[in-house]
XYZ file of C-alpha atoms in Angstrom:
505
model
C -29.092 -8.384 -10.909
C -26.606 -11.163 -10.157
C -27.394 -13.031 -13.384
C -27.154 -9.808 -15.395
C -23.671 -9.060 -14.060
C -22.499 -12.623 -14.518
C -23.520 -12.998 -18.136
C -23.718 -9.413 -19.313
C -21.219 -6.739 -20.131
C -18.661 -5.887 -17.435
C -18.896 -2.129 -17.976
C -22.701 -2.052 -18.033
C -22.847 -3.933 -14.749
C -20.418 -1.562 -13.100
C -22.327 1.483 -14.297
C -25.539 0.110 -12.810
C -23.882 -0.561 -9.469
C -22.062 2.783 -9.130
C -24.410 5.454 -10.529
C -23.006 8.230 -8.330
C -19.623 8.024 -10.094
C -20.957 8.819 -13.550
C -19.715 12.418 -13.207
C -16.994 12.030 -10.595
C -13.326 11.079 -10.954
C -12.664 8.921 -7.918
C -9.195 7.313 -7.891
C -8.716 6.727 -4.175
C -10.018 3.201 -3.534
C -6.804 2.268 -1.717
C -8.117 4.554 1.036
C -11.817 3.738 0.870
C -13.954 2.176 -1.838
C -17.321 3.373 -3.105
C -20.293 1.245 -2.035
C -22.186 -0.483 -4.875
C -25.925 -0.024 -5.129
C -26.674 -3.580 -4.024
C -24.695 -3.137 -0.803
C -26.487 0.094 0.051
C -29.840 -1.561 -0.586
C -28.915 -4.587 1.527
C -28.021 -2.377 4.485
C -31.137 -0.233 4.006
C -33.382 -3.300 3.855
C -31.842 -4.688 7.037
C -32.260 -1.444 8.968
C -35.824 -0.977 7.755
C -36.590 -4.536 8.831
C -35.314 -3.665 12.288
C -37.475 -0.554 12.326
C -40.674 -2.461 11.563
C -39.752 -5.608 13.558
C -41.143 -8.139 11.094
C -40.117 -11.081 13.297
C -42.413 -12.597 15.898
C -40.115 -11.721 18.795
C -36.752 -10.219 19.642
C -35.326 -13.721 20.025
C -36.503 -14.651 16.545
C -35.130 -11.412 15.116
C -31.734 -11.954 16.736
C -31.569 -15.430 15.263
C -32.320 -14.068 11.798
C -29.660 -11.398 12.193
C -27.079 -14.027 13.058
C -28.082 -15.984 9.971
C -27.729 -13.043 7.597
C -24.369 -12.182 9.171
C -23.140 -15.751 8.726
C -24.011 -15.580 5.014
C -20.916 -13.418 4.461
C -18.585 -16.307 5.333
C -19.312 -18.494 2.259
C -18.887 -15.503 -0.061
C -15.539 -14.565 1.493
C -14.435 -18.185 1.295
C -15.380 -18.425 -2.373
C -13.415 -15.266 -3.166
C -10.147 -16.818 -1.950
C -10.776 -20.509 -2.718
C -11.357 -21.519 0.904
C -14.172 -23.217 2.831
C -16.755 -21.290 4.888
C -15.424 -22.913 8.064
C -12.040 -21.288 7.387
C -13.502 -17.771 7.642
C -13.954 -15.596 10.733
C -15.773 -12.286 10.303
C -13.806 -9.317 11.604
C -14.407 -5.611 11.978
C -11.393 -4.707 9.833
C -7.939 -5.836 8.766
C -6.631 -4.349 12.010
C -9.086 -6.459 14.020
C -7.938 -9.541 12.119
C -4.259 -8.729 12.608
C -4.803 -8.090 16.303
C -6.507 -11.481 16.636
C -3.669 -13.140 14.712
C -0.968 -11.502 16.827
C -2.676 -12.616 20.038
C -3.267 -16.156 18.739
C 0.198 -17.099 17.515
C 2.294 -19.185 19.944
C 5.260 -16.820 20.223
C 7.760 -16.782 23.085
C 10.663 -14.710 24.374
C 13.500 -14.726 21.859
C 11.242 -15.240 18.836
C 11.425 -12.754 15.985
C 8.878 -11.373 13.516
C 9.914 -10.159 10.075
C 8.023 -7.420 8.187
C 8.914 -5.372 5.071
C 9.981 -1.798 5.771
C 7.248 -0.525 3.402
C 4.436 -1.837 5.588
C 1.347 0.076 6.600
C 1.816 1.650 10.020
C -0.687 -0.709 11.660
C 1.565 -3.686 10.980
C 4.356 -2.114 12.997
C 2.060 -0.886 15.770
C 0.572 -4.327 16.450
C 3.696 -6.501 16.283
C 5.795 -4.008 18.229
C 3.495 -4.468 21.220
C 4.865 -8.003 21.679
C 8.176 -6.635 22.906
C 7.013 -6.942 26.524
C 6.865 -10.706 25.867
C 10.438 -10.667 24.590
C 9.444 -10.883 20.906
C 11.523 -8.779 18.505
C 10.355 -7.261 15.217
C 12.818 -6.716 12.348
C 12.305 -5.201 8.896
C 13.321 -6.357 5.442
C 14.647 -3.355 3.479
C 13.301 -2.508 0.040
C 15.550 -2.172 -3.003
C 16.122 0.943 -5.119
C 12.998 0.183 -7.178
C 10.762 -0.010 -4.088
C 10.490 -3.808 -4.100
C 10.923 -6.314 -1.293
C 12.107 -9.406 -3.123
C 12.151 -13.062 -2.107
C 15.958 -13.095 -1.901
C 15.886 -10.136 0.499
C 13.455 -12.016 2.739
C 15.469 -15.206 2.522
C 18.558 -13.345 3.633
C 16.787 -12.196 6.803
C 15.294 -15.568 7.788
C 17.457 -16.582 10.716
C 16.576 -19.489 13.023
C 14.881 -17.091 15.464
C 12.396 -15.782 12.901
C 9.057 -17.472 13.538
C 6.710 -15.192 11.581
C 6.806 -13.438 8.229
C 4.030 -10.835 8.224
C 3.455 -8.715 5.146
C 0.918 -7.014 2.931
C 0.532 -8.872 -0.338
C 0.202 -5.417 -1.960
C 2.011 -2.497 -0.382
C -0.064 0.576 0.367
C 2.366 3.273 -0.788
C 3.640 2.110 -4.192
C 1.355 -0.864 -4.924
C 4.247 -3.367 -4.963
C 2.779 -6.853 -5.331
C 4.778 -9.481 -3.477
C 5.679 -12.853 -4.970
C 3.370 -14.562 -2.520
C 3.732 -18.025 -4.072
C 7.518 -17.992 -3.641
C 7.288 -16.560 -0.134
C 4.728 -19.228 0.770
C 7.057 -21.986 -0.355
C 9.970 -20.374 1.493
C 7.997 -20.160 4.748
C 6.787 -23.753 4.480
C 10.348 -24.970 3.946
C 11.603 -23.014 6.972
C 8.643 -23.695 9.281
C 7.800 -19.980 9.491
C 4.271 -18.687 10.017
C 3.033 -16.675 7.030
C 0.582 -13.892 7.969
C -0.801 -11.870 5.050
C -2.664 -8.558 5.060
C -4.647 -8.601 1.801
C -6.526 -5.326 2.336
C -4.913 -3.761 -0.773
C -5.191 -6.982 -2.776
C -8.633 -8.609 -2.621
C -11.251 -6.988 -4.794
C -8.561 -5.858 -7.228
C -6.510 -9.019 -7.811
C -7.186 -12.776 -7.626
C -5.831 -14.850 -4.735
C -6.455 -18.552 -4.112
C -5.216 -19.958 -0.803
C -5.348 -23.505 -2.142
C -2.831 -22.698 -4.851
C -0.899 -20.220 -2.694
C -1.060 -21.503 0.894
C -0.905 -19.001 3.736
C -1.436 -19.616 7.444
C -3.451 -16.494 8.278
C -4.930 -13.909 5.930
C -6.825 -10.765 6.920
C -8.760 -8.297 4.808
C -10.869 -5.234 5.535
C -13.941 -4.741 3.380
C -14.016 -0.958 3.026
C -11.247 -0.588 0.432
C -11.208 -2.653 -2.762
C -14.179 -4.799 -1.699
C -16.301 -1.634 -1.436
C -18.209 -2.691 1.682
C -20.011 0.362 3.064
C -19.481 -0.370 6.770
C -16.690 -1.639 9.025
C -16.579 -5.333 8.209
C -13.897 -7.681 6.940
C -12.728 -11.225 7.444
C -9.860 -13.447 8.528
C -8.836 -16.752 6.954
C -7.296 -19.416 9.192
C -5.791 -22.408 7.405
C -7.322 -25.667 8.722
C -3.924 -27.208 9.414
C -2.825 -24.434 11.774
C -5.918 -23.794 13.884
C -5.063 -26.463 16.460
C -1.719 -24.726 17.092
C -3.235 -21.290 17.645
C -4.391 -19.807 20.924
C -8.151 -19.423 20.807
C -9.054 -15.929 22.050
C -11.536 -15.288 24.808
C -14.903 -15.036 23.120
C -18.606 -14.624 23.820
C -21.255 -17.322 23.763
C -22.030 -17.094 20.030
C -18.556 -18.550 19.424
C -19.452 -21.615 21.520
C -21.706 -24.525 20.621
C -25.161 -24.046 22.207
C -26.486 -26.763 24.526
C -29.478 -27.089 22.183
C -30.126 -26.708 18.474
C -29.854 -22.921 18.799
C -29.110 -20.481 21.582
C -32.703 -19.291 21.345
C -33.877 -22.805 22.209
C -31.229 -23.104 24.947
C -32.685 -20.022 26.670
C -35.956 -21.952 27.119
C -34.339 -24.703 29.159
C -34.895 -24.545 32.904
C -31.596 -26.292 33.660
C -29.449 -23.665 31.893
C -26.707 -22.218 34.116
C -23.864 -19.778 33.316
C -21.081 -21.989 34.688
C -20.723 -25.096 32.574
C -18.209 -26.727 30.282
C -18.556 -24.992 26.930
C -17.511 -26.550 23.648
C -16.074 -24.456 20.847
C -16.094 -25.272 17.174
C -12.869 -26.063 15.382
C -14.029 -23.711 12.639
C -12.546 -20.244 12.313
C -15.671 -18.532 13.633
C -14.514 -19.558 17.134
C -11.972 -16.719 16.727
C -14.758 -14.155 16.333
C -15.842 -11.914 19.198
C -18.883 -14.087 19.809
C -21.245 -11.295 20.787
C -23.844 -9.195 18.990
C -22.217 -8.540 15.646
C -22.017 -5.710 13.157
C -25.045 -6.883 11.204
C -25.267 -3.920 8.775
C -21.559 -4.310 8.062
C -21.915 -8.032 7.414
C -24.841 -7.717 4.993
C -23.067 -4.857 3.209
C -19.916 -6.957 2.933
C -21.868 -9.965 1.702
C -23.609 -7.919 -0.999
C -20.355 -6.278 -2.098
C -18.623 -9.665 -2.253
C -21.408 -10.986 -4.475
C -20.633 -8.235 -6.990
C -16.934 -9.046 -7.196
C -17.653 -12.746 -7.473
C -19.964 -12.021 -10.410
C -17.482 -9.675 -12.062
C -14.829 -12.374 -11.470
C -11.405 -11.478 -10.051
C -9.466 -12.240 -13.232
C -11.647 -9.838 -15.252
C -11.213 -7.151 -12.607
C -7.431 -7.621 -12.756
C -7.454 -7.365 -16.559
C -9.479 -4.150 -16.360
C -7.064 -2.633 -13.837
C -4.045 -3.705 -15.877
C -5.447 -1.887 -18.919
C -6.020 1.264 -16.877
C -2.617 1.304 -15.182
C -0.824 0.627 -18.489
C -2.648 3.611 -19.957
C -1.744 5.773 -16.968
C 1.934 4.810 -17.101
C 2.105 5.848 -20.752
C 0.482 9.190 -19.982
C 2.771 9.913 -17.021
C 5.817 9.079 -19.120
C 4.688 11.614 -21.734
C 4.411 14.257 -19.008
C 7.863 13.462 -17.658
C 6.491 12.492 -14.240
C 8.270 9.697 -12.358
C 6.434 6.391 -11.960
C 7.324 5.162 -8.478
C 5.426 1.860 -8.661
C 7.106 -1.234 -10.133
C 6.614 -1.575 -13.854
C 6.902 -5.380 -14.006
C 3.522 -7.024 -14.578
C 4.091 -9.584 -11.821
C 4.600 -6.821 -9.229
C 1.790 -4.485 -10.386
C -1.545 -3.953 -8.648
C -4.441 -1.506 -8.729
C -2.233 1.127 -7.076
C 0.025 3.251 -9.240
C 2.139 5.893 -7.523
C 4.020 8.671 -9.279
C 5.870 11.801 -8.261
C 7.667 14.951 -9.248
C 10.933 14.134 -7.500
C 10.187 16.451 -4.578
C 7.654 15.677 -1.786
C 6.774 19.394 -1.546
C 5.800 19.644 -5.192
C 3.981 16.309 -4.878
C 1.733 18.010 -2.330
C 1.279 20.992 -4.630
C 0.276 18.645 -7.427
C -2.112 16.807 -5.073
C -3.893 20.042 -4.194
C -4.224 20.907 -7.869
C -5.672 17.492 -8.710
C -8.169 17.700 -5.846
C -9.214 21.188 -6.929
C -9.846 19.814 -10.428
C -12.183 17.178 -8.969
C -9.744 14.255 -9.225
C -9.743 12.280 -5.957
C -6.293 10.823 -5.255
C -3.944 10.759 -2.265
C -0.302 11.111 -1.259
C 1.426 8.379 0.742
C 5.032 7.802 1.864
C 6.765 5.075 3.866
C 10.502 4.509 4.373
C 11.336 7.052 1.687
C 9.039 5.497 -0.951
C 5.869 7.192 -2.172
C 4.263 10.064 -4.000
C 0.858 10.746 -5.519
C -1.099 7.505 -5.133
C -3.688 6.613 -7.786
C -6.048 3.695 -7.124
C -7.771 2.436 -10.274
C -10.800 0.234 -9.632
C -13.682 -1.408 -11.499
C -15.649 1.826 -11.730
C -12.816 3.793 -13.321
C -12.384 4.466 -17.033
C -9.797 5.845 -19.435
C -11.759 9.091 -19.234
C -10.988 9.308 -15.510
C -7.289 8.952 -16.257
C -7.487 11.529 -19.035
C -8.951 13.951 -16.473
C -6.057 13.229 -14.116
C -3.439 13.645 -16.851
C -5.046 16.876 -18.087
C -5.094 18.311 -14.567
C -1.447 17.301 -14.073
C -0.540 18.962 -17.376
C -2.313 22.151 -16.316
C -0.393 22.083 -13.035
C 2.909 21.771 -14.911
C 2.091 24.844 -16.964
C 1.317 27.055 -13.994
C 3.873 28.809 -11.793
C 4.798 26.672 -8.782
C 2.927 27.444 -5.605
C 3.867 25.516 -2.476
C 1.375 27.142 -0.107
C -2.354 26.725 0.132
C -4.636 29.547 -1.060
C -5.552 31.986 1.689
C -8.712 31.024 3.606
C -11.817 32.646 2.243
C -10.320 33.329 -1.205
C -12.903 32.855 -3.931
C -12.517 29.714 -6.033
C -11.557 30.127 -9.674
C -13.846 29.049 -12.532
C -12.140 25.646 -12.906
C -12.386 24.892 -9.192
C -15.993 26.059 -9.021
C -16.930 23.940 -12.052
C -15.314 20.872 -10.481
C -17.186 21.488 -7.233
C -20.462 21.750 -9.130
C -19.806 18.436 -10.887
C -19.149 16.727 -7.548
C -22.203 18.280 -5.935
C -24.452 17.323 -8.843
C -23.195 13.738 -8.643
C -24.181 13.725 -4.983
C -27.631 15.080 -5.849
C -28.034 12.299 -8.443
C -27.146 9.693 -5.817
C -29.567 11.211 -3.304
C -32.300 11.283 -5.943
C -31.685 7.583 -6.615
C -32.101 6.938 -2.894
C -35.342 8.943 -2.793
C -36.760 7.023 -5.746
C -35.872 3.749 -4.067
C -37.463 4.815 -0.786
C -40.667 5.915 -2.535
C -40.856 2.526 -4.264
C -40.310 0.778 -0.932
C -42.994 2.926 0.711
C -45.436 2.040 -2.050
C -44.731 -1.665 -1.469
C -45.440 -1.363 2.263
C -48.643 0.596 1.551
C -49.841 -2.168 -0.772
C -49.268 -4.700 1.994
C -51.273 -2.600 4.467
C -54.122 -2.190 1.974
C -54.273 -5.974 1.390
C -54.288 -6.626 5.144
C -57.149 -4.177 5.666
C -59.179 -5.738 2.856
C -58.574 -9.258 4.176
C -59.645 -8.086 7.630
C -62.873 -6.578 6.252
C -61.732 -3.092 7.257
C -62.102 0.170 5.342
C -59.475 0.561 2.618
C -58.323 3.938 3.955
C -57.522 5.093 7.502
C -58.097 8.858 7.365
C -56.812 9.417 10.917
C -53.551 7.748 9.983
C -53.224 9.894 6.862
C -53.748 13.039 8.971
C -50.903 11.919 11.261
C -48.596 11.615 8.248
C -49.526 15.039 6.888
C -49.054 16.657 10.306
C -45.611 15.058 10.716
C -44.436 16.412 7.369
C -45.966 19.826 8.068
C -44.209 19.994 11.457
C -40.806 19.322 9.867
C -41.127 21.133 6.524
C -44.030 23.580 6.817
C -46.396 24.102 3.872
C -43.960 22.390 1.494
C -44.104 19.370 3.798
C -47.898 19.334 3.626
C -47.825 19.328 -0.177
C -45.134 16.628 -0.200
C -47.086 14.398 2.211
C -50.262 14.693 0.155
C -48.359 13.808 -3.015
C -46.754 10.783 -1.344
C -50.141 9.589 -0.120
C -51.482 9.922 -3.669
C -48.516 8.037 -5.178
C -48.479 5.307 -2.522
C -52.188 4.569 -2.252
C -51.555 0.838 -1.981
C -53.950 0.007 -4.818
C -53.594 -3.507 -6.153
């Protein structure tokens, strides 16, 4: 599939990877992205491998799990133009930010600067340094909802040691001039910490061309990773100046080729001098990792590398341009910056009144258009997140639903509980439910194919071992299990599965 996506048509590849969205208007990737088919399969394969324990021992299996988890690092590095040794796997952007906050060498009297549009987590984490005498200040946004380089420069006093910001703001999608801010921080000797959770997967970013000290990114938004997994980039030049966090033994160098081999040594003791790598993975927890999350992240990253970040950005630019034109025709206010250099995959608009924004949100959701409402420091509105799987048809559905809302009498309260849904709402619900059925059917087809493959392997093993080709007692167990759970329908289903998955070669 990788070669097909790399050389084939962008749209065809996306349609193959996101079949469940064929009949659904999902424009909320800034909250959570939709998992591509390859990521779901990667996680399923991993879990099924754990179920059947294909390794020789638990030690061998654990070693394999660590290897598949580590495979996410090179993909994350390639996405941002870094080296695999610069990448630490994290649970989320919050986990990465927490690790960064605890690692920076800050002292009483130091100050941290953040934009006043930041996601709440940025304030929560940095504010907790106040018991160490570290102060957090905000850079105010301008009337257009931008936090410009000059505004940051004006706040950079001698006590400011860190500039921490999201490269794309979560409420209005404002895209910071990261190159200029990087140069400014280097000139002033200020640490630059970047949250790229609303950036990567939608827009290109190369840390070689735009140096940053620390970058964090969660995988569940624009990277479409199906489980809690993300990564942190630590620039090679700064790692020696950071505090290394307390970590488990996987973050240390084993006293043998692998930890599995070290466990076989009779002279192994818990108290010894441990060596830690200079690579970024020494900042990981160092214990049993989130293996499903890592393989899901790795598979999702492979898709965006094949689609190529610059093509994704061009696709999103086309969609947001189209949406801006449609909103202008409806007389709705575009809150996001209109300048190309400050645009992202997020486009926020409003009615001029937060109460009617909520009314519009409810109308869009009822029409089957998944969007959100976000506000921070007086900036926000209805937030639309256009991603690779979205089309002009999705935006037409949004604009049509907004037009219908404009034509109806204003209603600022929710419908009474238990009130029957109207025809439009019911039709939208049916579309969403049918899309879910299609996705579940795809899963069932995949599982049946996988079951057939396992059955073929069993049949070959029995033939090679000079055994009978069929184990009737085993088949009875299968039929009884299905009958116990599903009754007579389960019996018929089990018999049909046994017929389909006979394992014939």
